[in-house]
mmCIF file of N, CA and C in Angstrom:
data_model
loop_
_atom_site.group_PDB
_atom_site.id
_atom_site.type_symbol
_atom_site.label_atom_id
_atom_site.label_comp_id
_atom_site.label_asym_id
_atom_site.label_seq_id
_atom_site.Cartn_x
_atom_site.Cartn_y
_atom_site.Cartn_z
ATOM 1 N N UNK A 143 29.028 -16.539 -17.393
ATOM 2 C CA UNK A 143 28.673 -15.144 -17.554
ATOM 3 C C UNK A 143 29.200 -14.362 -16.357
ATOM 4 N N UNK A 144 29.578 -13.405 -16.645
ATOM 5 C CA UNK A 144 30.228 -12.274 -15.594
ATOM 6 C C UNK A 144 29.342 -11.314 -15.235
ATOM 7 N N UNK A 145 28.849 -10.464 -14.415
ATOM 8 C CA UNK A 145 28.264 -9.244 -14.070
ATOM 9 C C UNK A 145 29.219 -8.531 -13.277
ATOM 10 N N UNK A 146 29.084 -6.746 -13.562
ATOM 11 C CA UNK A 146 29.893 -5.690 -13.221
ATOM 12 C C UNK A 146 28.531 -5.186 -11.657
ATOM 13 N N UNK A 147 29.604 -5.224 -10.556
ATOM 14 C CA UNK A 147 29.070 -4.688 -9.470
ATOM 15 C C UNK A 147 28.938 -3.639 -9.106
ATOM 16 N N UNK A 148 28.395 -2.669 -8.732
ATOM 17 C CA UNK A 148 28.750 -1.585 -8.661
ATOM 18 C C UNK A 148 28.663 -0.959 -6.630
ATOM 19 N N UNK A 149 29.939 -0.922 -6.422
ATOM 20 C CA UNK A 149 29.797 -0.949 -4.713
ATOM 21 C C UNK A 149 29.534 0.688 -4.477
ATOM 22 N N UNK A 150 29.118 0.887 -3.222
ATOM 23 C CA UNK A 150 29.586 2.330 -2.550
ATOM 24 C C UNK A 150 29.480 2.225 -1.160
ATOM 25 N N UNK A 151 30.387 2.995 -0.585
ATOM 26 C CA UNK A 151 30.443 2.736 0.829
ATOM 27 C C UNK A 151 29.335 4.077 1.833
ATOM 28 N N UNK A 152 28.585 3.638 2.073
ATOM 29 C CA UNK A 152 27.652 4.660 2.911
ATOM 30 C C UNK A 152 27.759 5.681 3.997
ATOM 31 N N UNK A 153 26.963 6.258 3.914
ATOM 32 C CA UNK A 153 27.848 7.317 5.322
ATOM 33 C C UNK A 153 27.740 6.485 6.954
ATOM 34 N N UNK A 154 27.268 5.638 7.059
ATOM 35 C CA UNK A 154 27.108 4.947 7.620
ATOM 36 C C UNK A 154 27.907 3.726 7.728
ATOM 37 N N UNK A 155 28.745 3.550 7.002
ATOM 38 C CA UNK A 155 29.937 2.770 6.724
ATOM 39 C C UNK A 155 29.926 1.376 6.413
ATOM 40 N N UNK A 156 28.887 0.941 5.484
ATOM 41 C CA UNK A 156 28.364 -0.245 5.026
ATOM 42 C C UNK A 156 28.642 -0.053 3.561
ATOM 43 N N UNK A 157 28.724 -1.180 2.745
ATOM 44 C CA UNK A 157 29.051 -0.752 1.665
ATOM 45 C C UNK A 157 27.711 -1.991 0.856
ATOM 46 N N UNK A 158 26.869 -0.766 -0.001
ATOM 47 C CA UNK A 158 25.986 -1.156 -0.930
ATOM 48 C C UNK A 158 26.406 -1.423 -2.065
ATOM 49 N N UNK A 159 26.004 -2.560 -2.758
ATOM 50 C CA UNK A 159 26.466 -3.127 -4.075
ATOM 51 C C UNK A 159 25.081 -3.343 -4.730
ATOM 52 N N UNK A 160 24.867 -3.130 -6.393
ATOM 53 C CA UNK A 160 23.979 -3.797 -6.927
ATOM 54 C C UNK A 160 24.746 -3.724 -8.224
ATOM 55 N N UNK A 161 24.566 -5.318 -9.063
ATOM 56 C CA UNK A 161 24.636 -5.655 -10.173
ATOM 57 C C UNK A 161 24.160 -4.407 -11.680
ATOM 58 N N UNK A 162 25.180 -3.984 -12.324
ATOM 59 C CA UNK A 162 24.331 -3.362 -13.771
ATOM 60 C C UNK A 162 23.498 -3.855 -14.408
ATOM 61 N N UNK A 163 23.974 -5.172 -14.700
ATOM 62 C CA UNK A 163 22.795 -5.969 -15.428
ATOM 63 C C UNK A 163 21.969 -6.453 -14.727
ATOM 64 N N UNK A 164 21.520 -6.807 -13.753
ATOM 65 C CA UNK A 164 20.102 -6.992 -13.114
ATOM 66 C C UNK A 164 20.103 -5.853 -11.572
ATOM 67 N N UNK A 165 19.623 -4.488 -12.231
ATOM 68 C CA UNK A 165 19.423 -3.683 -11.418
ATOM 69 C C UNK A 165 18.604 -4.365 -9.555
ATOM 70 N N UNK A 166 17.850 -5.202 -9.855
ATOM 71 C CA UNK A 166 17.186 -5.245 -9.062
ATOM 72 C C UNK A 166 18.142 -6.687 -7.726
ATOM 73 N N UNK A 167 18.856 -6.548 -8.404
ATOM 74 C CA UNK A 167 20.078 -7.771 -7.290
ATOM 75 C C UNK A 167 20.550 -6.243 -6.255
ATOM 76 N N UNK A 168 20.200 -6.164 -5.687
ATOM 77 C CA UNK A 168 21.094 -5.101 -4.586
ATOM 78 C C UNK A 168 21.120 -5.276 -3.432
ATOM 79 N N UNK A 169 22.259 -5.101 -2.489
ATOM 80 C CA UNK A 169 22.509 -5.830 -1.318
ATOM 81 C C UNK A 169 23.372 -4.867 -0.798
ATOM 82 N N UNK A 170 23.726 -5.424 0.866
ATOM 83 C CA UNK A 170 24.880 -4.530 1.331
ATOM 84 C C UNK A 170 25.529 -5.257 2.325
ATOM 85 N N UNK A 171 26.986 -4.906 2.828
ATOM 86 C CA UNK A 171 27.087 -5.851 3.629
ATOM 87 C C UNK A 171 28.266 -4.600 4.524
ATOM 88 N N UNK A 172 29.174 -5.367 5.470
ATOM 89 C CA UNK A 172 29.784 -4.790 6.221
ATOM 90 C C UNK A 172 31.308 -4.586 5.753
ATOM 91 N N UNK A 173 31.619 -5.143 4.876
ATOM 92 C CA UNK A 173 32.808 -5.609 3.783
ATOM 93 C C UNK A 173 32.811 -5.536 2.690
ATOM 94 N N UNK A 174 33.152 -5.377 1.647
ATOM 95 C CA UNK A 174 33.107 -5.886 0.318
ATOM 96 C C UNK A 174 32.810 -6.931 -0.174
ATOM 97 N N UNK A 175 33.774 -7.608 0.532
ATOM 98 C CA UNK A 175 33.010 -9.050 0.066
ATOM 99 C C UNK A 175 32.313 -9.641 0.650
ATOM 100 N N UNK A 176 31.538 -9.255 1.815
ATOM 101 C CA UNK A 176 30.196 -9.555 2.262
ATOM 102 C C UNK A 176 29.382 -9.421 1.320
ATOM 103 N N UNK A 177 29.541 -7.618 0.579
ATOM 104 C CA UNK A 177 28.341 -6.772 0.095
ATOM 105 C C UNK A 177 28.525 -7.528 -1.098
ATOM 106 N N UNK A 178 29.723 -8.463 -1.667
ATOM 107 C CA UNK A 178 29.514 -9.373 -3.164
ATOM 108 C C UNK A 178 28.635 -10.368 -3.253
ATOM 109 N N UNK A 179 28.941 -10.880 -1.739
ATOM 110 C CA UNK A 179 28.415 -12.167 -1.545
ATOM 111 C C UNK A 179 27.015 -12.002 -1.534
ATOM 112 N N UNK A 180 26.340 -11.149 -0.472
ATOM 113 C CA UNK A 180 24.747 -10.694 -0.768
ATOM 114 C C UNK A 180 24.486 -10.518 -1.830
ATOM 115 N N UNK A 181 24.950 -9.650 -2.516
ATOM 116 C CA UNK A 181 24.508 -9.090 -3.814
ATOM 117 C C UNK A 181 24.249 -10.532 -4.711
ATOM 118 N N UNK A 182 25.244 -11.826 -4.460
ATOM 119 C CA UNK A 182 25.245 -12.815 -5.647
ATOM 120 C C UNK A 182 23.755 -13.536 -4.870
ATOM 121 N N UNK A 183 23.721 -13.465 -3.575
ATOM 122 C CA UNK A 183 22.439 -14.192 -2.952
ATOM 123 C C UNK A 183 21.195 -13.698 -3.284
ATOM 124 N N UNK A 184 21.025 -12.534 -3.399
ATOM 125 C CA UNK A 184 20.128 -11.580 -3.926
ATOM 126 C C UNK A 184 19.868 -11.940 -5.535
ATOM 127 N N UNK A 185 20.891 -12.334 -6.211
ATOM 128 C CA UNK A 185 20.551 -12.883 -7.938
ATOM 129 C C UNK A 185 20.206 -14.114 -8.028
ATOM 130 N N UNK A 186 20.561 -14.891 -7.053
ATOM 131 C CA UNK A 186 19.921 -16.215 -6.906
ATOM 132 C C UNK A 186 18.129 -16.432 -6.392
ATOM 133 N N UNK A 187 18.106 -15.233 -5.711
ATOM 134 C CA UNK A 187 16.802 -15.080 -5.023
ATOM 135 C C UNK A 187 15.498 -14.637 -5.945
ATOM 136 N N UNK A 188 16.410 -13.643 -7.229
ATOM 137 C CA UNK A 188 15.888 -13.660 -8.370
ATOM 138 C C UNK A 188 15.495 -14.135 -8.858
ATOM 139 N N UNK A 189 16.473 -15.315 -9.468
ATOM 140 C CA UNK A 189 16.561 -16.289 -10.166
ATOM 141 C C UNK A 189 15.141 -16.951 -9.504
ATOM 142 N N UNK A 190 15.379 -17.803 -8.306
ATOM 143 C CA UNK A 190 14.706 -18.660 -7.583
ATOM 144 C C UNK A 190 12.768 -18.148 -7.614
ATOM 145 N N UNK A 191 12.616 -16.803 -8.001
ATOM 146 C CA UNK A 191 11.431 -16.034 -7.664
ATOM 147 C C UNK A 191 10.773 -16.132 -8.885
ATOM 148 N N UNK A 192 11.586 -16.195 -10.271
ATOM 149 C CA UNK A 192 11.522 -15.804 -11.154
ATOM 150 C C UNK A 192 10.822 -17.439 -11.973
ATOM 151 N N UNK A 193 11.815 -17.968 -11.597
ATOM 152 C CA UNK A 193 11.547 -19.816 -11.908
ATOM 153 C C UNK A 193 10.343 -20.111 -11.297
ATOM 154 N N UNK A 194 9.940 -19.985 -10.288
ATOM 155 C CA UNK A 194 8.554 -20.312 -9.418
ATOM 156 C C UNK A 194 7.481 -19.798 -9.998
ATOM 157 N N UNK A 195 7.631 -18.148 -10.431
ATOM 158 C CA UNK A 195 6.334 -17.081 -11.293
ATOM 159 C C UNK A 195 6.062 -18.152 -12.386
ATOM 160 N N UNK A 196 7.348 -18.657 -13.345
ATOM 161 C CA UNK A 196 6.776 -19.319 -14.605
ATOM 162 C C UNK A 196 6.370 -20.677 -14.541
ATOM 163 N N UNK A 197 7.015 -20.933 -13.294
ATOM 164 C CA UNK A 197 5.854 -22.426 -12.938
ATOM 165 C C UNK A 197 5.039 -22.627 -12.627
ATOM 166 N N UNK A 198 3.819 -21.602 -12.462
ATOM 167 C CA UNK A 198 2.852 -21.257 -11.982
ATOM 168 C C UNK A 198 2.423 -20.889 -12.897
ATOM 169 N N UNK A 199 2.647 -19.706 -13.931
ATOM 170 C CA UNK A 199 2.335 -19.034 -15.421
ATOM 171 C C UNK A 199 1.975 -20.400 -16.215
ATOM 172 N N UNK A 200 2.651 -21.206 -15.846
ATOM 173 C CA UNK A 200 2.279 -22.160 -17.275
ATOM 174 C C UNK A 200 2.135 -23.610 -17.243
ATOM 175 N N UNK A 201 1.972 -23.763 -15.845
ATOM 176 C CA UNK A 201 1.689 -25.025 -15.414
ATOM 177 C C UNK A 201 -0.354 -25.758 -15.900
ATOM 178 N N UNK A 202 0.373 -27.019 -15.925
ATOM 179 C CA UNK A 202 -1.198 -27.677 -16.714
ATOM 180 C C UNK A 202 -0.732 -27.283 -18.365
ATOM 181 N N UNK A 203 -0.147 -26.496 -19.144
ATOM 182 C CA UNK A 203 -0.123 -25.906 -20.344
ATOM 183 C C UNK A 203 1.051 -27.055 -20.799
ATOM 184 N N UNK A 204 1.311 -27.131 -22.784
ATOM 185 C CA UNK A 204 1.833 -27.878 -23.296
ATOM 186 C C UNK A 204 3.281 -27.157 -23.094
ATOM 187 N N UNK A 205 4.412 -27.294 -22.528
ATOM 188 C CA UNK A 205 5.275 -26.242 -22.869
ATOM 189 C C UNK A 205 6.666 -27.106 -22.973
ATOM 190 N N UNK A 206 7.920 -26.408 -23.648
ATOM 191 C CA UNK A 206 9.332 -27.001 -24.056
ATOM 192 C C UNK A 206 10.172 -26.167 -22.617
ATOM 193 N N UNK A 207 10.794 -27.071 -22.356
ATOM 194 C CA UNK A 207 11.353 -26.164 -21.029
ATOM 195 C C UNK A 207 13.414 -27.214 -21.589
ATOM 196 N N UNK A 208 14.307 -26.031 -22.100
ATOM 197 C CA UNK A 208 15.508 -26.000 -22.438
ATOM 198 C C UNK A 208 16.296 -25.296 -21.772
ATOM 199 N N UNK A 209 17.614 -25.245 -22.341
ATOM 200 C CA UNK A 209 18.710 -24.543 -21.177
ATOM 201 C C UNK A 209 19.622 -23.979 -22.427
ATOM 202 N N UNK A 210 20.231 -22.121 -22.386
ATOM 203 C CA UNK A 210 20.363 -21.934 -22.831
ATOM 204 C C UNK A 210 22.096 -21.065 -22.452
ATOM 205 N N UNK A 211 22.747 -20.926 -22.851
ATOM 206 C CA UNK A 211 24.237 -20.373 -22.253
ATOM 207 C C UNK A 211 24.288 -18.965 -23.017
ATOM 208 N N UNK A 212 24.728 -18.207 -22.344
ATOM 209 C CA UNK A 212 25.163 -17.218 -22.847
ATOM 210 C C UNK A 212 26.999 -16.327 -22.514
ATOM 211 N N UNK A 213 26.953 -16.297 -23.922
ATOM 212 C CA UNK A 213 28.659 -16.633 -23.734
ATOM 213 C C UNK A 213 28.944 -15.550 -24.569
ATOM 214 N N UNK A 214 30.132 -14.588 -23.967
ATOM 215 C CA UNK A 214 30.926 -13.411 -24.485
ATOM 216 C C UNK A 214 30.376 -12.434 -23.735
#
């Protein structure tokens, strides 16, 4: 899967990036590809925050835990 970044460079001369599709990945760095690289650390941090909430949500409970791709 791909995500569209969306950078801008600050008046301050840092350049902020956050993901369209997960608004809440946003990062900044001193480069571009610093501010990519945060930004992808920041979706992992997501990710990582997100996995922990539902292991907690539903732990002790009967549950199917699968893996799913999303493609195009």
């Amino acid at each position: 899967m791909k995500f569209t970044i969306v950078i801008e460079k600050s008046e301050d001369g840092w350049y902020v990036g956050q993901l369209e599709e997960v608004p809440a990945a946003i990062s900044q760095g001193k480069t571009i590809e610093e501010c990519k690289a945060n930004v992808l650390d920041a979706l992992l941090e997501i990710f990582d925050t997100n996995r922990e909430l539902i292991e907690v949500e539903y732990r002790g409970r009967n549950v199917i835990k699968d893996s799913v791709e999303l493609v195009g």
